[in-house]
Tab-separated table of C-alpha atoms in Angstrom:
chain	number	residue	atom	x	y	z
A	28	UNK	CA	-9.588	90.721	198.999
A	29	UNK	CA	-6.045	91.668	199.855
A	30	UNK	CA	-4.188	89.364	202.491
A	31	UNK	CA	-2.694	91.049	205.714
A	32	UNK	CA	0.729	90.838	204.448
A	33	UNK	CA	1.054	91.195	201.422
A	34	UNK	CA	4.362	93.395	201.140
A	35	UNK	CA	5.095	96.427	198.090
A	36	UNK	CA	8.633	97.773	198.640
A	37	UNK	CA	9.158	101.285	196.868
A	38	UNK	CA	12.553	102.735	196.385
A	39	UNK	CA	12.344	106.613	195.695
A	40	UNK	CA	15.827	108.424	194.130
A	41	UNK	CA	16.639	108.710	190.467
A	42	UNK	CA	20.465	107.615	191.849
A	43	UNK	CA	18.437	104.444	192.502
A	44	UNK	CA	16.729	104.342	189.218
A	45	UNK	CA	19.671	104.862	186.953
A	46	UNK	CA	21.632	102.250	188.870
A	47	UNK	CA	24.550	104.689	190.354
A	48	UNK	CA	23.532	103.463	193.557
A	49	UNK	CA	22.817	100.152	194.244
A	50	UNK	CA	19.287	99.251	196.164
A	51	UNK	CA	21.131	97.694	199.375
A	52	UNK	CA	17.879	99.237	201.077
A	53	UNK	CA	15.402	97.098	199.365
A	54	UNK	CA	17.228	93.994	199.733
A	55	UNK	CA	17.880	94.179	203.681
A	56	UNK	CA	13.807	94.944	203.998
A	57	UNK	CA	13.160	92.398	202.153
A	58	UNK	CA	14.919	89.473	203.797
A	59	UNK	CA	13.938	91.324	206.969
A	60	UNK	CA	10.152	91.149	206.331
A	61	UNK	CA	10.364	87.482	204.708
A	62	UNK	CA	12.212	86.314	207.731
A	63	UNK	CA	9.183	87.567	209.664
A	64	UNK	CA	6.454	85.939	207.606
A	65	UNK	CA	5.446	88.754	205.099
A	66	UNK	CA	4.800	88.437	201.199
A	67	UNK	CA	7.102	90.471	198.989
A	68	UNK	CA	5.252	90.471	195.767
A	69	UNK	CA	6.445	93.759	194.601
A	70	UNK	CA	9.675	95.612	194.494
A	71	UNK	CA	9.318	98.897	192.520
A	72	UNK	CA	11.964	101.489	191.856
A	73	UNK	CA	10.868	105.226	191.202
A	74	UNK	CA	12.561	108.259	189.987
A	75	UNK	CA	12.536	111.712	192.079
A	76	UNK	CA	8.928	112.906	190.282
A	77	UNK	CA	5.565	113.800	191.785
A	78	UNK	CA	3.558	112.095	189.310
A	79	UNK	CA	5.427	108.692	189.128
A	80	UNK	CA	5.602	108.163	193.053
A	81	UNK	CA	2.177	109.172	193.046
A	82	UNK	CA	0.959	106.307	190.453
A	83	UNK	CA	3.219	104.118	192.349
A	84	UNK	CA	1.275	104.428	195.680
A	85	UNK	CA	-2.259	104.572	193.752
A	86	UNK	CA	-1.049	101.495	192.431
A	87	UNK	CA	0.341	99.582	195.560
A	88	UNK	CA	-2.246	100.895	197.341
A	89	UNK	CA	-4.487	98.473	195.351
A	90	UNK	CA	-2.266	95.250	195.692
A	91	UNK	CA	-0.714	95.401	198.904
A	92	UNK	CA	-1.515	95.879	202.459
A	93	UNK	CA	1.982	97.298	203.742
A	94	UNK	CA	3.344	99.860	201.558
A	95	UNK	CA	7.111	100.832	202.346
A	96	UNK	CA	8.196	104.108	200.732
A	97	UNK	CA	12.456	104.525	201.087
A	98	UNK	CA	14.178	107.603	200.079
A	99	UNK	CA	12.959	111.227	199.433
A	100	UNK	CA	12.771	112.653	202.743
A	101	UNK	CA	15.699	115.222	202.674
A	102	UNK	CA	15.744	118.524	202.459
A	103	UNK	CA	16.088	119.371	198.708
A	104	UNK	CA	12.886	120.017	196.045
A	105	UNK	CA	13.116	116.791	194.697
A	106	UNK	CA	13.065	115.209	198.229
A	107	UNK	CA	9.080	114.896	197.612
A	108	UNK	CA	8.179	111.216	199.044
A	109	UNK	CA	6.641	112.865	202.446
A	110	UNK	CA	4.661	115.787	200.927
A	111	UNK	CA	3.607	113.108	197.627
A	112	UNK	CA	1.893	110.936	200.640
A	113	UNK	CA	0.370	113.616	202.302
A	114	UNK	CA	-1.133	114.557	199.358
A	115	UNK	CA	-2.460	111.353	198.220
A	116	UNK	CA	-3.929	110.568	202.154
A	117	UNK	CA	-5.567	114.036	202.079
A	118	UNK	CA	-3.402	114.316	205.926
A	119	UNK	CA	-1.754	117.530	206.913
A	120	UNK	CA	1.902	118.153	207.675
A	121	UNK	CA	2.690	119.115	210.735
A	122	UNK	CA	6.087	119.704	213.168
A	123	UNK	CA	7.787	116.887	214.811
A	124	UNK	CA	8.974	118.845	217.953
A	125	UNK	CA	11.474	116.183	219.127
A	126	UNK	CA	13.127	116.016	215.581
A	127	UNK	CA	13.095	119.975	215.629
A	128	UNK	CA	15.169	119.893	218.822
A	129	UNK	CA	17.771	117.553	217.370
A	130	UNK	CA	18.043	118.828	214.523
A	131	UNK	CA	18.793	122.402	216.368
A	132	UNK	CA	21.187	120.249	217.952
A	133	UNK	CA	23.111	119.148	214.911
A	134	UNK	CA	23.168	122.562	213.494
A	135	UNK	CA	24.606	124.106	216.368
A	136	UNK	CA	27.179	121.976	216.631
A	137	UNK	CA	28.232	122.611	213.541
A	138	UNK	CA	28.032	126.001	213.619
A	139	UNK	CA	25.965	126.791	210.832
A	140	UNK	CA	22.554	128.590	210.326
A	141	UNK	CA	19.345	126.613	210.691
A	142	UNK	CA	17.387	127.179	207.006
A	143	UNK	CA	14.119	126.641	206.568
A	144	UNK	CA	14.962	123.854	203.523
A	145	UNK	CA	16.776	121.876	206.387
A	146	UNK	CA	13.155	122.224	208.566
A	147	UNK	CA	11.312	120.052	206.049
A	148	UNK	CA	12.860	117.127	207.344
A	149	UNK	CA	11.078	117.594	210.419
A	150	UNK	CA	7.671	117.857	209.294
A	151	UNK	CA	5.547	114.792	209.677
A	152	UNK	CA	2.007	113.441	208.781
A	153	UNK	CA	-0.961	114.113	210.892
A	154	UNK	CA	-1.820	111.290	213.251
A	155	UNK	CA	1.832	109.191	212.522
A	156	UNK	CA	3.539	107.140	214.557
A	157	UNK	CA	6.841	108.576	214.347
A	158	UNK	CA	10.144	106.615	214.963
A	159	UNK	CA	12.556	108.963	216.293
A	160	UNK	CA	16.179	108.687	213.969
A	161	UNK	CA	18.763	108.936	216.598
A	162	UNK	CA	21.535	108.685	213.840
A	163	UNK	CA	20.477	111.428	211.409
A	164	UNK	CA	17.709	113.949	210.948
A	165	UNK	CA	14.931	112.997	208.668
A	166	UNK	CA	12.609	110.568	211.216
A	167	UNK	CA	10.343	107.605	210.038
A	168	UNK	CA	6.881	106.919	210.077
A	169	UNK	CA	4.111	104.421	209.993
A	170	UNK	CA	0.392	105.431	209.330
A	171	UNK	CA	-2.539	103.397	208.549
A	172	UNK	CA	-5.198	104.554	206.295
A	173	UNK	CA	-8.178	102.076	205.034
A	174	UNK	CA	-6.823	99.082	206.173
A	175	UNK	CA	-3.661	99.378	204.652
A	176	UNK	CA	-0.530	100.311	206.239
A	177	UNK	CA	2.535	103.315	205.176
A	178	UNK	CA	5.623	103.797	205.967
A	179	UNK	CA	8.314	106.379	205.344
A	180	UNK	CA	11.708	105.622	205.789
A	181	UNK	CA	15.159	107.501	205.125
A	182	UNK	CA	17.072	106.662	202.094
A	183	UNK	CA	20.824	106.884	203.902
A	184	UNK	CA	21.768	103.133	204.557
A	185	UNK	CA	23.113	103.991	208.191
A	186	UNK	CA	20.034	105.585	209.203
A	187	UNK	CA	17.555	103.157	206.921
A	188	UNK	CA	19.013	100.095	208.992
A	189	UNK	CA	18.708	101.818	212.086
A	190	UNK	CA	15.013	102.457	212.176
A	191	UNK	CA	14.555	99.095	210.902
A	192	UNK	CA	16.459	97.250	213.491
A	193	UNK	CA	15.539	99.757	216.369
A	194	UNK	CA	11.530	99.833	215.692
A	195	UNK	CA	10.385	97.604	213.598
A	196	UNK	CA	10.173	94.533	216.013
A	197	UNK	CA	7.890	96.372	218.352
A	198	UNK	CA	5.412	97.442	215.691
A	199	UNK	CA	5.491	94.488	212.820
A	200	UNK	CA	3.657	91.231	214.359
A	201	UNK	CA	5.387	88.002	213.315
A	202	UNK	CA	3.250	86.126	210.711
A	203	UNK	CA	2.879	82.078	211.065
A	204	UNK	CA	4.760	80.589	208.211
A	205	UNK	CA	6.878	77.942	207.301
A	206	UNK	CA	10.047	77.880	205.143
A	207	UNK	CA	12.516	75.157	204.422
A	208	UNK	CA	15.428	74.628	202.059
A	209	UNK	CA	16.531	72.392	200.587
A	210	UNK	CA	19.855	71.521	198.788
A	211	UNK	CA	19.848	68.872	195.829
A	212	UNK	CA	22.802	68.541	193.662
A	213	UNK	CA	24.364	65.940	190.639
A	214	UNK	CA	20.793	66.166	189.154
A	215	UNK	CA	20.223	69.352	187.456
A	216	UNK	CA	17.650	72.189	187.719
A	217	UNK	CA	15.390	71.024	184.823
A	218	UNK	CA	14.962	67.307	185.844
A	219	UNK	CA	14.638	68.340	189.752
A	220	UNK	CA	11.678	71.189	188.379
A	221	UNK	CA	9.933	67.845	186.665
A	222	UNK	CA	10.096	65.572	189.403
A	223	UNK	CA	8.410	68.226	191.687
A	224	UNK	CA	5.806	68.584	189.617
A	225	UNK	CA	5.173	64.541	189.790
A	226	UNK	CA	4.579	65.282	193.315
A	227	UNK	CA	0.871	67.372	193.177
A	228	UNK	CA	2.521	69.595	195.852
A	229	UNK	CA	-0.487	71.268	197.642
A	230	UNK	CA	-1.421	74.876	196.020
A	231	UNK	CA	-0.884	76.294	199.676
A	232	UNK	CA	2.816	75.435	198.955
A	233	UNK	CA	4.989	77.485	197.139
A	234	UNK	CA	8.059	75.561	196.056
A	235	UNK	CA	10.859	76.785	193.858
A	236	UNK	CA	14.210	75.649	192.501
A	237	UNK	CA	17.449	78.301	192.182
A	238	UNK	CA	20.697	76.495	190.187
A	239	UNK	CA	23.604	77.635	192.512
A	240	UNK	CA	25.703	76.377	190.153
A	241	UNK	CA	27.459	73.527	191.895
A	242	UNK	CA	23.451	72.485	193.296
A	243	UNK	CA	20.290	73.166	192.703
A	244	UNK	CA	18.624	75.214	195.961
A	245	UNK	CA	14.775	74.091	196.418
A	246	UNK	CA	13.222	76.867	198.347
A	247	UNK	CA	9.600	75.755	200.166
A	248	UNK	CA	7.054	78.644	201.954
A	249	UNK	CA	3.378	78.494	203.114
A	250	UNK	CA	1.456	80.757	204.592
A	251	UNK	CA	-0.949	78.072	205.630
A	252	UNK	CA	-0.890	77.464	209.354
A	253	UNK	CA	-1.597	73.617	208.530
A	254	UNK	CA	2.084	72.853	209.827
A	255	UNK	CA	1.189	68.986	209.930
A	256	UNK	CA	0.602	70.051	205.451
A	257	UNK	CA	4.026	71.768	205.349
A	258	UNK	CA	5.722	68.491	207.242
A	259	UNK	CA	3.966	65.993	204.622
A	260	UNK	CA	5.269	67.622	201.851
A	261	UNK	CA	8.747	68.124	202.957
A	262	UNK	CA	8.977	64.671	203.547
A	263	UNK	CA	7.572	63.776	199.732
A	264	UNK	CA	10.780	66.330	198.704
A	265	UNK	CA	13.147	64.460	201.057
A	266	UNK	CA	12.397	61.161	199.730
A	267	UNK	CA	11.920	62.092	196.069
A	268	UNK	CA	16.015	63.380	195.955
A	269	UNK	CA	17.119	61.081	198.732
A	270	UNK	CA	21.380	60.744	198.240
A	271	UNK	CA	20.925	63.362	196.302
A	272	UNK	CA	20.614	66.441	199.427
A	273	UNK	CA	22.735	68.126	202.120
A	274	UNK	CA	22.079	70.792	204.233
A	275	UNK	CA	25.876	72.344	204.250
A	276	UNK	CA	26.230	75.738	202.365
A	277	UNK	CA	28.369	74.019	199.989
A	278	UNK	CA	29.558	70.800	198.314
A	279	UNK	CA	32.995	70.766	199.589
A	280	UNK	CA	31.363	71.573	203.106
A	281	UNK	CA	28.933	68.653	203.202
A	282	UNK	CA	31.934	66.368	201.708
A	283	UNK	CA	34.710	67.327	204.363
A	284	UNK	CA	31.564	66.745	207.202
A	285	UNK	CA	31.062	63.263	206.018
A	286	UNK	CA	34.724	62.569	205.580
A	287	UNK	CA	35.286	63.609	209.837
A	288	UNK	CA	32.230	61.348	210.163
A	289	UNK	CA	33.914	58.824	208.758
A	290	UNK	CA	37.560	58.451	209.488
A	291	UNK	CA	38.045	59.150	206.369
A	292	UNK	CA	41.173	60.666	204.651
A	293	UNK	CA	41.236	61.667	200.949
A	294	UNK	CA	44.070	63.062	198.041
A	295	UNK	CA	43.866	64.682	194.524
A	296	UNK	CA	46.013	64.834	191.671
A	297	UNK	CA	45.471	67.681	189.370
A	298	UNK	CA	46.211	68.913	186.078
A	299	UNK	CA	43.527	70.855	184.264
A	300	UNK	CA	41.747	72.382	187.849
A	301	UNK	CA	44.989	73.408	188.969
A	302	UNK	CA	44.913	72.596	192.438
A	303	UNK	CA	41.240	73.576	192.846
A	304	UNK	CA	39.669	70.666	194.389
A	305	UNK	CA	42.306	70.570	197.523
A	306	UNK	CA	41.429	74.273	197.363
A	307	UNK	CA	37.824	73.912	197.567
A	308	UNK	CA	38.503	71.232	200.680
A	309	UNK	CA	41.297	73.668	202.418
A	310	UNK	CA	38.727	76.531	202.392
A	311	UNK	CA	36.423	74.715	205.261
A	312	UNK	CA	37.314	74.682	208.604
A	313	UNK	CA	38.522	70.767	210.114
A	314	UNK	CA	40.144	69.974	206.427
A	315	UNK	CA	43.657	69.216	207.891
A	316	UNK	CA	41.518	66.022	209.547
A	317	UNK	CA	40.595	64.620	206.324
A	318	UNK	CA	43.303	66.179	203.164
A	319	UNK	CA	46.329	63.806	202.944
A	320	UNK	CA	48.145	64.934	200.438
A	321	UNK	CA	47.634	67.172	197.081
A	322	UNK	CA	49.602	67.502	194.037
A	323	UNK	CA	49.172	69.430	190.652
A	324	UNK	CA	51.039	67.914	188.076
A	325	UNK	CA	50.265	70.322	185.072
A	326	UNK	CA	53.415	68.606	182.884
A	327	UNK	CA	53.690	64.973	181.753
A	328	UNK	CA	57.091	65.173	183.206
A	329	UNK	CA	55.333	65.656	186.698
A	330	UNK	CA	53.199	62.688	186.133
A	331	UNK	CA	55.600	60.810	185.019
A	332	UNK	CA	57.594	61.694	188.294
A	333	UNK	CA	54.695	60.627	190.950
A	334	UNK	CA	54.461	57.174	189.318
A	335	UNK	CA	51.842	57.689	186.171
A	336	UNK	CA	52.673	55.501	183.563
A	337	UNK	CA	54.630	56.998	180.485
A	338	UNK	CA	53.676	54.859	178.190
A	339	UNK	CA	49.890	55.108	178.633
A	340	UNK	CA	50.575	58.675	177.876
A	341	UNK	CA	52.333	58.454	174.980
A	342	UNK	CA	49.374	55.624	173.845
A	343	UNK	CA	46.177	57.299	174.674
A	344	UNK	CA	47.533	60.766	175.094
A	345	UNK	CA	47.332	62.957	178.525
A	346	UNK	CA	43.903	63.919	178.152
A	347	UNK	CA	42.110	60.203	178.648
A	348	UNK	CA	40.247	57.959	180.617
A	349	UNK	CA	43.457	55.406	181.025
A	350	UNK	CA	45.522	58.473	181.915
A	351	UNK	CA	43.316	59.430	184.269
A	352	UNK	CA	42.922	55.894	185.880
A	353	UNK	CA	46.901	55.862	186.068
A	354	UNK	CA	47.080	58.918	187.959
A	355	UNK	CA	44.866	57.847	190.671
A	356	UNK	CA	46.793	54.182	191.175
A	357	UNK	CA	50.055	56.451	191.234
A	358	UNK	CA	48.499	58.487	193.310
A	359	UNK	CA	46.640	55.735	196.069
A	360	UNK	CA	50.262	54.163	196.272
A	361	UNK	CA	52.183	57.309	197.237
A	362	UNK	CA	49.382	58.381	199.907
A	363	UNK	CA	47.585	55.515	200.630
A	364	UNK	CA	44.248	57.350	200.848
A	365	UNK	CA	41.222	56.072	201.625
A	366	UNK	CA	39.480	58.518	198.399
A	367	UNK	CA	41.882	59.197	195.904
A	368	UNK	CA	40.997	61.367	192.678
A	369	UNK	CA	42.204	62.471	189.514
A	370	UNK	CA	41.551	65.117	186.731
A	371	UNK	CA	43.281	65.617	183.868
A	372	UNK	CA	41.629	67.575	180.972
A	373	UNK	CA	42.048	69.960	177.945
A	374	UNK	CA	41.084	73.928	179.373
A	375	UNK	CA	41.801	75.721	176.404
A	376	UNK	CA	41.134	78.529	174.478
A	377	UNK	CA	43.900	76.330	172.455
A	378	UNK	CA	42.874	72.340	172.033
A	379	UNK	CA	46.432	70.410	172.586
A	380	UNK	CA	45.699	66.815	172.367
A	381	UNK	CA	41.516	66.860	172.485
A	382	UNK	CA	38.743	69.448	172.072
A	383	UNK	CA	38.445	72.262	174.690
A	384	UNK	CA	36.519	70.760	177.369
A	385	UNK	CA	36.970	67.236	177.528
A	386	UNK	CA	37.573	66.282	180.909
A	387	UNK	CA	38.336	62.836	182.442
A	388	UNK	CA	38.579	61.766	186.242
A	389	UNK	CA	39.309	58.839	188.476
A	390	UNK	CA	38.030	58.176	191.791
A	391	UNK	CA	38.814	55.170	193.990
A	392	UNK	CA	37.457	54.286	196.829
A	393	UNK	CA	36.684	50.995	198.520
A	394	UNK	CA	38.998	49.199	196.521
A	395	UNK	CA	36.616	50.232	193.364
A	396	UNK	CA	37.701	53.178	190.409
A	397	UNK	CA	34.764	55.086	188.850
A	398	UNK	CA	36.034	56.705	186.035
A	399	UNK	CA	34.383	60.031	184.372
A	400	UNK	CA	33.888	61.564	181.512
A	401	UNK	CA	32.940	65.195	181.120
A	402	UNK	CA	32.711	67.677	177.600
A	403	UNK	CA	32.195	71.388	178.794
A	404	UNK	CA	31.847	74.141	177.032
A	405	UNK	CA	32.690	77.885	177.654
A	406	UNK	CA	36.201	80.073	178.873
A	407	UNK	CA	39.067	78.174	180.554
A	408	UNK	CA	37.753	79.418	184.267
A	409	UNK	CA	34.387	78.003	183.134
A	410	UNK	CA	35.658	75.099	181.921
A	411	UNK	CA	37.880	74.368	185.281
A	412	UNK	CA	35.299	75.278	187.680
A	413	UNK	CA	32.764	73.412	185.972
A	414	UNK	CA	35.136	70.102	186.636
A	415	UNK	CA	35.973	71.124	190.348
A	416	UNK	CA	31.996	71.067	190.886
A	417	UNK	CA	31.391	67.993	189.279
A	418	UNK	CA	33.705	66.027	190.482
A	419	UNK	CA	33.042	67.445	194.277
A	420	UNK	CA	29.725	66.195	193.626
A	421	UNK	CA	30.426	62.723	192.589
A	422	UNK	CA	33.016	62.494	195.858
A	423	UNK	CA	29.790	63.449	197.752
A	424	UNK	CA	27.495	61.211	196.219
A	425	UNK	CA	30.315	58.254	196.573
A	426	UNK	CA	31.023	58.495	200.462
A	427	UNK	CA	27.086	59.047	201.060
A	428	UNK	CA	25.980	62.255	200.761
């Protein structure tokens, strides 16, 4: 037995198909109807053919309980979504009177002739309930049929978000659900996936992790109505990855929060991220309470200038743990910081003084230095944002997050 909302999506237009436009449609309705409680199990995209829209509404027709069809209700031949429903309902098409009118409307104000390929629009399904489109021609519709609900919407973006937005509100009920997320980071997707499972989250639970690449998102839904259920196990997810979770939208978000919270103030000398961390911090709103100072020193010579000591350099090279270590004592003295942090590192594509990759950083804080070690792999961009995002998350993890 199908549930009540249980949600197929399908997209009609070989533009669609072939990828020359992008399914914008699909995604809105989806996040729309999600929001709102409803099950998206099935997304389908279908060329502008009789016989393949028609197997994709037999088919839907078996799995889901709201069918959305976008697209195909122009005025061309291959505009065929309307007439391919019709058909497979065994309902009659019939004049929409108050679409007739404005689309005389449109015509006349454009001067041109009213054809009779420009009338299809305006035909609609026996026993519809029609959603008027204010901003173009074609309207909607929603029809139920054996328990399971249809409807037609325009493929145009402008006039596929109105009808959405204007109608769908009054005749979509809300479905009870729950939803949290759930940000975990410094511990990788894998390892977070295993320790889930450890849990025995309830089978009315859906939980799933997405790598954001600086975190790993946990994403938790059920359609239970046991709230009390939903509550328990969010609390088993909490304390499983407990220092290990924020609820910003980013690392450098959660860090410059917990810096304001603190009184805190914190610096960064650079050389292989370029000036990326500070960057990271400057791009969130309240950073001029908490970013000192910032230097890149991409030379030795620069290094050298802000206090680093030349001959650990020369001794262990500029790519090393002591280097790094140096920088951030030169760098606590000039700023007197309460976090200060280092990077230095070999980018590439050309190895200099280590392999492409090796990273090493410094942070101090509290009158303790944590030193780093990182080997990445991958282009120079990789290999520099990969050490911006680990490091962000160690600062994070350091002052509390």
């Amino acid at each position: 037995m199908k549930t009540s909302n249980i949600v197929e999506i399908i997209s009609v237009g070989d533009e669609v198909l072939r990828g020359f436009t992008v399914n914008t449609n699909g995604a809105y309705l989806a996040k729309y109807l999600f929001d709102r409680g409803y099950i998206i199990k099935y997304q389908t995209n279908i060329g502008d053919n009789e016989f393949d829209v028609t197997e994709a509404i037999k088919v839907a027709s078996k799995r889901a309980s709201h069918i959305f069809l976008i697209g195909g209700l122009g005025p061309t031949e291959d505009d065929l979504t309307k007439e391919i429903l019709a058909k497979y309902l065994g309902r009659n098409l019939i004049e929409h009177k108050e679409s007739l009118l404005n689309l005389e409307k449109y015509y006349k104000g454009r001067n041109r002739k009213l054809t009779k390929s420009s009338k299809k629009q305006i035909m609609v399904l026996e026993n519809s309930t029609v959603l008027n489109n204010l901003v173009g021609i074609a309207p909607g519709e929603i029809l139920e049929e054996n328990g399971i609900k249809y409807y037609l919407l325009p493929g145009p973006p402008r006039e596929f978000h109105f009808l959405v937005d204007e109608y769908f509100d009054k005749y979509l009920e809300k479905e009870v659900f729950y939803s949290e997320k759930i940000n975990v980071h410094a511990l990788g997707e894998s390892p977070i996936e295993v320790r889930l499972r450890k849990l025995g989250i309830d089978g009315d639970i859906t939980v799933n992790t997405y790598a954001k690449g600086a975190f790993t998102e946990i994403d938790a839904i059920s359609y239970s109505k046991d709230k009390t259920k939903f509550e328990t196990c969010m609390s088993l997810i909490k304390n499983e990855f407990k220092g290990f979770t924020f609820e910003e939208n980013s690392l450098e978000e959660a860090i410059v929060k917990r810096l304001i919270e603190k009184g805190l103030k914190i610096s960064f000398m650079e050389s292989i991220t370029g000036g990326r961390l500070a960057s990271s911090i400057t791009s969130v709103p309240g950073s001029s309470n908490v970013l000192k100072e910032s230097y890149v020193t991409y030379s030795n010579e620069a290094k050298i200038k802000l206090g680093v000591d030349k001959d650990i350099i020369e001794k262990y090279s500029v790519v090393s743990k002591e280097t790094a270590r140096s920088m951030v004592e030169a760098l606590e003295k000039i700023t007197g910081a309460d976090i200060v942090v280092s990077v230095t590192g070999e980018a590439g594509p050309v190895p200099s003084v280590k392999d492409v990759g090796t990273v090493y950083s410094s942070i101090k804080y509290r009158d303790e230095i944590e030193d780093l070690s990182f080997n990445f792999s991958g282009s120079r961009e990789n290999i520099q944002n990969s050490s911006t995002t680990s490091i962000l998350s160690r600062i994070l993890l350091i002052i509390g997050g």
